[in-house]
Coordinates of C-alpha atoms in Angstrom, one line a residue:
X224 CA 3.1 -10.2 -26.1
X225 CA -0.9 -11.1 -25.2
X226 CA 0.3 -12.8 -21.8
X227 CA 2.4 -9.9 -21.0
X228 CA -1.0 -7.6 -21.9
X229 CA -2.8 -9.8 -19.6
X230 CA -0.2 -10.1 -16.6
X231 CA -0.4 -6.1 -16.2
X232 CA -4.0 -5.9 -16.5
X233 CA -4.5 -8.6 -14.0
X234 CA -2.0 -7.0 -11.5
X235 CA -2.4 -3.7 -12.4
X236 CA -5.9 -2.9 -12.5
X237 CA -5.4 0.9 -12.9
X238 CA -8.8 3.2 -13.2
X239 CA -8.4 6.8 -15.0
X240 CA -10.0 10.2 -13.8
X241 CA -10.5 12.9 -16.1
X242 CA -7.4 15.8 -15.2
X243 CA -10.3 18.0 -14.1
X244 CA -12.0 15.7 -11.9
X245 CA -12.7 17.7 -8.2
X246 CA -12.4 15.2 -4.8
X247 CA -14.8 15.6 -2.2
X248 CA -14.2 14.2 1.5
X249 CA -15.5 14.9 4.7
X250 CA -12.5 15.5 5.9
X251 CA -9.8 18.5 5.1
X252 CA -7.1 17.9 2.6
X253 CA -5.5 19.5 -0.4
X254 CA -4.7 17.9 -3.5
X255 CA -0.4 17.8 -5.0
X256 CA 1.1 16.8 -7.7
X257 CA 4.8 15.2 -6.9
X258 CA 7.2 14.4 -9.8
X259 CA 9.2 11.1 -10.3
X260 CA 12.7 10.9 -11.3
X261 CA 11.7 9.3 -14.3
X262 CA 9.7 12.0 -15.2
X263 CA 6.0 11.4 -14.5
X264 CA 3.5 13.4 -12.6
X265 CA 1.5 11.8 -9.5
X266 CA -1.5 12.9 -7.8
X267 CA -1.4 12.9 -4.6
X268 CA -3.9 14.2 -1.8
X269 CA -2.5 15.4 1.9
X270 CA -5.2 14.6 4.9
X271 CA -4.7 16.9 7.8
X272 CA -6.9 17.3 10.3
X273 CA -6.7 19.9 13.3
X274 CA -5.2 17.3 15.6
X275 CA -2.1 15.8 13.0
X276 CA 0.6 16.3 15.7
X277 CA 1.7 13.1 15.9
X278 CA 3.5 12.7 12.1
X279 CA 2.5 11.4 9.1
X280 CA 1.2 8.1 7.4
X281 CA 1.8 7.4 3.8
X282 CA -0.4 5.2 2.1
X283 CA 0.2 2.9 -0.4
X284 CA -3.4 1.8 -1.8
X285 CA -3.7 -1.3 -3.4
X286 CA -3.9 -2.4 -7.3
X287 CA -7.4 -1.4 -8.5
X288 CA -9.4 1.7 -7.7
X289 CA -8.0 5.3 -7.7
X290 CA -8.0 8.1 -4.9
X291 CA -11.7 8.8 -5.1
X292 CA -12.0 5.3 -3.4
X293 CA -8.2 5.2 -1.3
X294 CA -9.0 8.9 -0.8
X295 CA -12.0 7.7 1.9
X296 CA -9.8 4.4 2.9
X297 CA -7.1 6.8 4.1
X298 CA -8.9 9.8 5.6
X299 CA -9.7 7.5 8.1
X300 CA -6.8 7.6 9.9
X301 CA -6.4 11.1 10.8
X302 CA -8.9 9.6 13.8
X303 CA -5.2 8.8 14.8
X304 CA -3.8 11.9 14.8
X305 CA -1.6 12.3 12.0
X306 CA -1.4 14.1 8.8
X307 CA -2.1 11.1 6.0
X308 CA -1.0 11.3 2.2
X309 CA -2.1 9.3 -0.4
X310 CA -1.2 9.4 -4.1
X311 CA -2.1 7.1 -7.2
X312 CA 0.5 5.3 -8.9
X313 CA 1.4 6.2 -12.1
X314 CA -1.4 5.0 -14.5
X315 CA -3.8 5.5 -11.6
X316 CA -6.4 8.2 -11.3
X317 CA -5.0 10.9 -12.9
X318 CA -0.8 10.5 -12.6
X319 CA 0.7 10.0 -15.6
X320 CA 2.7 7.1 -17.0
X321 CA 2.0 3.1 -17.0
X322 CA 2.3 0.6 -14.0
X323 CA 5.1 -1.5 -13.2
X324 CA 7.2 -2.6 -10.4
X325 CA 10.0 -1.1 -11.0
X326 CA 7.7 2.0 -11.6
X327 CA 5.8 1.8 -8.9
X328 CA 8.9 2.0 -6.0
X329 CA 9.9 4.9 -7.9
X330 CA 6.6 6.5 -7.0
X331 CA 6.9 5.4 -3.5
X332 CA 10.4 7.1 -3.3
X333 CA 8.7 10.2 -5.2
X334 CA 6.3 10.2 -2.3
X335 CA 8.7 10.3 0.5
X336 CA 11.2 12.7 -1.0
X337 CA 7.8 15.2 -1.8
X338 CA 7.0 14.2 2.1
X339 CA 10.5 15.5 4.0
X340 CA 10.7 18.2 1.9
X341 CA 7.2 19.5 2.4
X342 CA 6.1 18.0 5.7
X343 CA 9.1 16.7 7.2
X344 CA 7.2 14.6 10.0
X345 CA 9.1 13.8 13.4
X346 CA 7.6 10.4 13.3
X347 CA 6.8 8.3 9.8
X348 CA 4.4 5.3 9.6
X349 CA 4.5 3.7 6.1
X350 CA 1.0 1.8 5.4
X351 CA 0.6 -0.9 2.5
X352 CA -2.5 -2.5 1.7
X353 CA -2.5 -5.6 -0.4
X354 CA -0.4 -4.6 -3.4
X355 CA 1.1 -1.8 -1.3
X356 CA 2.3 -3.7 1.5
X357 CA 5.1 -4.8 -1.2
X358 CA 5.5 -1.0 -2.2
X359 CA 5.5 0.4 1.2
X360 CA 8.0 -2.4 2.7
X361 CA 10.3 -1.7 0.0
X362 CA 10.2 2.0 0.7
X363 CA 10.9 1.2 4.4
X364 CA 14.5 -0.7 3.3
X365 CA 15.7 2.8 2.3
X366 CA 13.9 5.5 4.8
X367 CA 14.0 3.0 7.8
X368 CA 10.3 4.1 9.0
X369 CA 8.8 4.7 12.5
X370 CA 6.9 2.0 12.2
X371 CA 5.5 -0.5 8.7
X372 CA 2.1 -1.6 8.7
X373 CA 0.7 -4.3 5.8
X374 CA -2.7 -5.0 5.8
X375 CA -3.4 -8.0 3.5
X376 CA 0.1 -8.5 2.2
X377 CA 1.4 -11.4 0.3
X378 CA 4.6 -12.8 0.9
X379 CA 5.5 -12.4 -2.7
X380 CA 3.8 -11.8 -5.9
X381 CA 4.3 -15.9 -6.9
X382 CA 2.7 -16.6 -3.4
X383 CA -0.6 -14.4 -3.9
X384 CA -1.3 -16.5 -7.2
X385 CA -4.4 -18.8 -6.5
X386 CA -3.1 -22.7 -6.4
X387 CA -5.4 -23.6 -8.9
X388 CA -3.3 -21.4 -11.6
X389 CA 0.0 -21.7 -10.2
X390 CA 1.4 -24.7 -12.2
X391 CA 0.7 -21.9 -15.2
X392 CA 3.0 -20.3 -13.5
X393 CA 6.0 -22.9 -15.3
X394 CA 4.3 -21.9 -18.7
X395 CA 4.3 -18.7 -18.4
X396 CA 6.6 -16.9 -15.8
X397 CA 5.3 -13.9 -13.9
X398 CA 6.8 -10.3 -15.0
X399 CA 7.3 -9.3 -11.7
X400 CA 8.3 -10.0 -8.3
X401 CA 7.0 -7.9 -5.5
X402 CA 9.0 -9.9 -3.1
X403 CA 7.6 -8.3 0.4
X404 CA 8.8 -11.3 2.4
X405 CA 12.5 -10.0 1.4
X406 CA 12.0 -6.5 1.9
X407 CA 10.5 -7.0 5.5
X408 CA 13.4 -9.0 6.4
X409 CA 15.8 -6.3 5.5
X410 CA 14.1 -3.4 7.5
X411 CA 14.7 -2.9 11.2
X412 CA 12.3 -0.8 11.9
X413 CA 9.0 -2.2 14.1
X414 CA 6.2 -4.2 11.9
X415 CA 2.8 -5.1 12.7
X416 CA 0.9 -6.8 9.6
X417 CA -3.5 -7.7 9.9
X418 CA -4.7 -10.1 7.8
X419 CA -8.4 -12.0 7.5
X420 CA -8.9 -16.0 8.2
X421 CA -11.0 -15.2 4.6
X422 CA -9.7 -13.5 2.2
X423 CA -10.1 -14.5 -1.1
X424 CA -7.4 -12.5 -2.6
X425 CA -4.4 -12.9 -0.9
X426 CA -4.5 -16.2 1.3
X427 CA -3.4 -16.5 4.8
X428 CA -1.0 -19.0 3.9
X429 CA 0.8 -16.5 1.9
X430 CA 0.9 -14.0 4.4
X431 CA 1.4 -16.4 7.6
X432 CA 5.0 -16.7 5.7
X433 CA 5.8 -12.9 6.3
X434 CA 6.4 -13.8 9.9
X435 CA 9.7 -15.5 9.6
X436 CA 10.9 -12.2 8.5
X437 CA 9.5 -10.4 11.9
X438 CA 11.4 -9.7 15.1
X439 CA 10.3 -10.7 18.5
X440 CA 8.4 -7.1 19.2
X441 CA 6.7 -7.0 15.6
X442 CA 3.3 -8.2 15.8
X443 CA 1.1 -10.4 13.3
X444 CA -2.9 -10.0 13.7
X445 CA -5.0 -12.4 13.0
X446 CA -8.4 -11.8 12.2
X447 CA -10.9 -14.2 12.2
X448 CA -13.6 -13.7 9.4
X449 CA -11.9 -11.2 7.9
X450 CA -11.6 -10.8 4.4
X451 CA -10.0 -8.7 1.9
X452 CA -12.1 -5.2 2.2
X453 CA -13.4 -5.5 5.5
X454 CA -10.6 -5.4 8.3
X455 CA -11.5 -2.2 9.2
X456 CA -14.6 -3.3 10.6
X457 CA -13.3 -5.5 13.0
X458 CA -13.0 -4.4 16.7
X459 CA -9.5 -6.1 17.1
X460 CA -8.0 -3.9 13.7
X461 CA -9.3 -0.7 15.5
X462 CA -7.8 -1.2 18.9
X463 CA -4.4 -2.7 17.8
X464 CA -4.5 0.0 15.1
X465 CA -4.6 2.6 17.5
X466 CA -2.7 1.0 20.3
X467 CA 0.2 0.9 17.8
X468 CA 0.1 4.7 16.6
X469 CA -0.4 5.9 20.0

């Protein structure tokens, strides 16, 4: 029972906000709640700025934090030209429930079925950072996606584990999977996937397996330096970025 405690807190590092709590960005946006199937309530903020004629991009943050951090991570690509929606997992912020896997690709479909009802985009990018680069490639096996883009993915929950605590691993078996390597092989829809030289989270190693799964025209960026929080800051991310949501 205390490692299964201690698996979910350590993958799941889920941060409340009080129900009443009021988001401020710099950018417009309005703020949804979208049920699950299951039913739990997520929150869920929609970026769109004057120019969002190009479709939409739905995030999928990673496993800590809540949207008053992904809410300012995410804003930032309306620069692009598309409307950008962002929602906490259940457990997160202030949408209900508690995390798991199994949970968390039912939030994902949640997302997308809130997203063609109520947006219905002519052109969908699905975007996954670390923990929601699995999330957001499983997603893309069942909508088949404009375009998937991972930023500091793992190829699958077993790979992200530091090597140092992996033979714990026979001990004490992970709860989950998150198996992105699988899910990126079963999509055929374009992939481009950034990841740091750096990063003390999720190693290159792990990711640099992702790209037996990729197709000739996908694309893997390398950046070197780059670490788990910063790719954004790097000249290459910003133009490839933008070269691929053109």
């Amino acid at each position: 029972m205390m490692i299964t405690i201690f698996q979910d807190a350590l993958i799941f590092q889920t941060q409340k906000l009080e129900p009443n709590y009021a988001y401020s960005f710099d950018i417009p946006f309005e703020e949804f709640s979208i049920s699950t199937n299951d039913g739990e309530t997520l929150n869920a903020l929609l970026f769109s700025p004057a120019d969002s004629s190009k479709g939409l991009i739905l995030y999928f943050h990673g496993n800590s934090g809540n949207l008053k951090r992904w809410g300012n991570i995410a804003s930032q690509l309306t620069s692009e030209g598309y409307h950008v929606l962002v929602f906490d997992y259940r457990g997160y912020g202030k949408s209900t429930g508690k995390p798991s896997e199994d949970g968390l690709y039912r939030d994902a479909e949640a997302a997308w079925q809130w997203t063609a009802t109520h947006v219905r985009p002519e052109k969908l990018i699905l975007y996954g950072r670390s923990l929601g680069s699995a999330v957001a490639s499983y997603l893309a096996t069942q909508v088949n996606p404009d375009l998937l883009i991972l930023e500091t993915p793992f190829d699958n929950l077993r790979g992200a584990v530091n090597p140092v605590f992996r033979p714990l691993l026979n001990a004490f078996p992970l709860r989950y999977t998150f198996p992105t390597i699988d899910r990126v092989a079963q999509t055929s829809c374009r992939k481009m996937i950034f990841h740091g030289t750096d990063d003390p989270v999720v190693s290159l190693k792990s990711a640099l397996r992702l790209k037996s799964a990729l197709q000739p025209a996908d694309e893997f960026v390398i950046l070197e330096g780059g670490t788990h929080d910063n790719l954004n800051e790097f000249a290459l991310y910003r133009q490839k970025l933008s070269e691929a949501l053109k």
